[in-house]
Amino acid sequence: MEVTVLIGIFNLPLVVTAQVDLLLVLVSLLAFWTRLSHLSYPNAVVFDEVYYGQFVSLYMKRVFFIDDSGPPLGHMILAFGAYLGGFDGNFVWNRIGAEYPTTVNVWSLRLLPALCGALCVPLVYLLTLELKFSHLSALGAAVLLLLENSLIVQSRFMLLESVLIFFVLLAFFSYLRFHNAPSRYIWLILSGVSCGAVVGVKYMGLFSYLLLLVVASLHTWKLIGDKTISHRNVCVQCVHRVLCLVVVPVLLYVFWFYVHLSFLNRSGPHDQLMSSAFQASLQGGLSRITRGQPLEVAYGSQVTLRSSVSQPIPCWLHSHKVNYPIRYDNGRGSSHQQQVTCYPFKDVNNWWIIKDPGRQQLVVDTPPRPVRHGDVIQLVHGMTSRFLNSHDVAAPMSPHTQEVSGYIDFNVSMPAQNLWRVDISNREAESEVWKTILSEVRLVHVNTSAVLKLSGVPLPDWGFRQLEVVADKLFKAHSSSLEWTVEEHRYGTSQEQKEREAELHSPTHIDVDRKISFWAKFVELQWKMLTVKQEESEHKYSSSPLEWITMETNIAYWLHSSTNAQIHLIGNPVSWGVGNLSLLAYQLLAVVYLLRRRRGLKDVPDGVWDQFVCLGCVCVGGWLVNFVPFLLMDKTLFLYHYLPALCYLYLLTTLLFPDLNFHLNRRALCVGALAVLLSIFLTYRTFCPLTYGSPELSAHQLQGLKWRDTWDILYRRR
């Protein structure tokens, strides 16, 4: 009975029709084979795996870090792959070539970059079709990426270039898919998501994203001028484009940092780059030190004052029982009063007491009297009882500013000038109370209107190489070198000096919640990533962008500890050269076409011309935005930075083929193309031992692969 009912409902036989692009399937399978086979070899740290692996370990342990080279999405993707393999973060990434222990799943660490690298090949195939070129052109573009040795090498390890290229290609493919079928908004949404991922992996992806926005803007401008579409429809489509291509990427960019900051909630090695408030929001570290501190600074409070500009190493306002020399090396005289400096270590001499100028006591009242914006205070050094002082005496290293000292009454007509006005720069109201960690304060010298400032200049040996602190009258309104933050805070209870010295080692405990908002942490982290640069030194394999075009450089990624087996980042020289020629050919064709069209001569139909212009916008534009910025950068650069630009070049190479058909003999062109593809394949096979690290070659064979004198091929003579 049930069968009869089903037959009645469905009109049998049921027929399913499917179209399968066998070329797409073929290049996809080959891409997975070239990128994923023997992925665990070598079982050792390869080049920049030593760099990214450290961040992966910190993710596994939920320890906060900053990588100034890019946003967190790329690191999260690598960490997710490590998590899938059960990696616990307990591996020391201290050198290239270090063997992975058996407890580390190397295949899992490298899986996601390899998958992204493999998917780039079918994506280029599909992108070519969306640019309205033939399946033959699409196959050619896919083959160029498939047989590019440098892309294979970069995909097979725990690195980020393949991930970046994947999202860039996905963003353009999705957008063009939508452009060719405007009713299918799912592709526009996917393009926006991919753009958010592009910028989230590496900041260099921003240039490809901006290029996509330019292409989308041109299409939208053309849409606005189409009078066959109603005004309402035009408005709706414009809003959809803005939401998907602008709003979605921005929201996703913020979301990556939300996940990053939510997950990494433990104190780590990069804490000191951040503000005291940021550090206090992390588990351990400063949050452990400051737990239970009073929130509001009061008269009688014992505090340490950290400079807001002391980066990347923090420093605190400091004094000690040593005076400035009577005369400096250049003959200038000083006040010979007690030195005041900025000291980059935790020390008992960093403690100061907030004193009311109208009262003698150095303890906190009951209830405490908070210090507010605009109040005039004195700062007493906790261990020496000297007052923070400034006067019209030139600072030791910055003579255009005033000296800051601990006041000593030498009875030589040098009266105390130790009054300071509290200026809370980030207050919400005029009556804002001075708060621990949260408030950024300027201390304005009452007598001279100069502001307490960290000059950052190291003092000579007589100042123990500590940093100079001055009072500066000529200051910029928003200079962070003028701002100080109370980091550690105690309520003073002892009036006597000896008792007070002992008290400085035993903080009081008052429970205070001082969490800062996500937005405050997000803004601060953005600023630090853009301004705080890690120290960079010249690398053996660093190179200039102009060397990338002709591949004058290579990078030795790995060398076996006892044999000649090795892996190098070397491109396919034939396809590299063909790509350069195609770029030159496009530029020459563009100039000829433009000049002849200006004279009214159309060498190609309008449809082909539009296709040619679109090709230039996407491919030549993509190459330019991924290459030219490196010419302007003052940082250590490597050959792998060129790989995103190279992908655009390979896309251009095969897509230029139809235009050459109009000017060259078709049969000769086909024969030439087949000869080039065969040469590319043979070159790929020749360099496979350096791409996969297997098989091992003899020293003589390795010398034969040194096609350029500038390449650094390593080998052991036997």
mmCIF file of C-alpha atoms in Angstrom, residues 44-67 69 74-83 87-98 100-101 104-106 108-110 113 157-160 264 269-270:
data_model
loop_
_atom_site.group_PDB
_atom_site.id
_atom_site.type_symbol
_atom_site.label_atom_id
_atom_site.label_comp_id
_atom_site.label_asym_id
_atom_site.label_seq_id
_atom_site.Cartn_x
_atom_site.Cartn_y
_atom_site.Cartn_z
ATOM 1 C CA ALA A 44 61.180 19.136 11.026
ATOM 2 C CA VAL A 45 60.572 22.882 11.396
ATOM 3 C CA VAL A 46 60.730 24.555 7.979
ATOM 4 C CA PHE A 47 61.738 28.242 7.656
ATOM 5 C CA ASP A 48 58.915 30.516 8.926
ATOM 6 C CA GLU A 49 57.194 27.643 10.711
ATOM 7 C CA VAL A 50 59.539 28.642 13.528
ATOM 8 C CA TYR A 51 57.808 32.069 13.519
ATOM 9 C CA TYR A 52 54.157 31.085 13.145
ATOM 10 C CA GLY A 53 54.564 28.038 15.378
ATOM 11 C CA GLN A 54 55.257 30.259 18.378
ATOM 12 C CA PHE A 55 51.895 31.980 17.903
ATOM 13 C CA VAL A 56 50.136 28.640 17.461
ATOM 14 C CA SER A 57 51.595 27.459 20.784
ATOM 15 C CA LEU A 58 50.408 30.662 22.474
ATOM 16 C CA TYR A 59 46.914 30.070 21.064
ATOM 17 C CA MET A 60 46.893 26.564 22.466
ATOM 18 C CA LYS A 61 47.764 28.018 25.880
ATOM 19 C CA ARG A 62 45.420 31.035 25.457
ATOM 20 C CA VAL A 63 48.310 33.456 26.069
ATOM 21 C CA PHE A 64 48.011 36.996 24.690
ATOM 22 C CA PHE A 65 50.449 38.124 21.970
ATOM 23 C CA ILE A 66 50.863 40.763 19.251
ATOM 24 C CA ASP A 67 52.034 40.058 15.711
ATOM 25 C CA SER A 69 52.779 41.709 10.580
ATOM 26 C CA GLY A 74 45.596 33.692 9.755
ATOM 27 C CA HIS A 75 46.989 32.649 13.118
ATOM 28 C CA MET A 76 43.568 31.358 14.180
ATOM 29 C CA ILE A 77 43.349 29.211 11.025
ATOM 30 C CA LEU A 78 46.783 27.711 11.709
ATOM 31 C CA ALA A 79 45.860 27.183 15.360
ATOM 32 C CA PHE A 80 42.613 25.446 14.340
ATOM 33 C CA GLY A 81 44.593 22.982 12.235
ATOM 34 C CA ALA A 82 46.881 22.333 15.195
ATOM 35 C CA TYR A 83 43.852 21.844 17.452
ATOM 36 C CA PHE A 87 48.544 19.835 19.537
ATOM 37 C CA ASP A 88 48.891 21.101 23.131
ATOM 38 C CA GLY A 89 51.382 23.900 22.427
ATOM 39 C CA ASN A 90 54.232 22.211 24.283
ATOM 40 C CA PHE A 91 56.893 22.435 21.614
ATOM 41 C CA VAL A 92 59.776 24.912 21.622
ATOM 42 C CA TRP A 93 59.998 26.640 18.229
ATOM 43 C CA ASN A 94 63.576 27.790 18.692
ATOM 44 C CA ARG A 95 65.313 26.919 15.413
ATOM 45 C CA ILE A 96 64.751 25.906 11.805
ATOM 46 C CA GLY A 97 65.400 22.213 11.272
ATOM 47 C CA ALA A 98 64.410 21.116 14.781
ATOM 48 C CA TYR A 100 59.127 17.437 15.616
ATOM 49 C CA PRO A 101 58.505 14.890 18.396
ATOM 50 C CA VAL A 104 53.136 16.487 17.344
ATOM 51 C CA ASN A 105 50.813 15.755 14.389
ATOM 52 C CA VAL A 106 52.797 17.493 11.623
ATOM 53 C CA SER A 108 47.522 18.457 10.914
ATOM 54 C CA LEU A 109 49.720 21.538 11.414
ATOM 55 C CA ARG A 110 50.172 21.893 7.656
ATOM 56 C CA PRO A 113 47.405 25.923 4.278
ATOM 57 C CA PHE A 157 53.960 24.211 5.231
ATOM 58 C CA MET A 158 52.468 26.100 8.158
ATOM 59 C CA LEU A 159 52.581 29.468 6.355
ATOM 60 C CA LEU A 160 49.942 32.032 5.372
ATOM 61 C CA LEU A 264 43.678 34.980 24.533
ATOM 62 C CA PRO A 269 55.426 37.854 26.734
ATOM 63 C CA HIS A 270 53.882 40.818 24.881
#
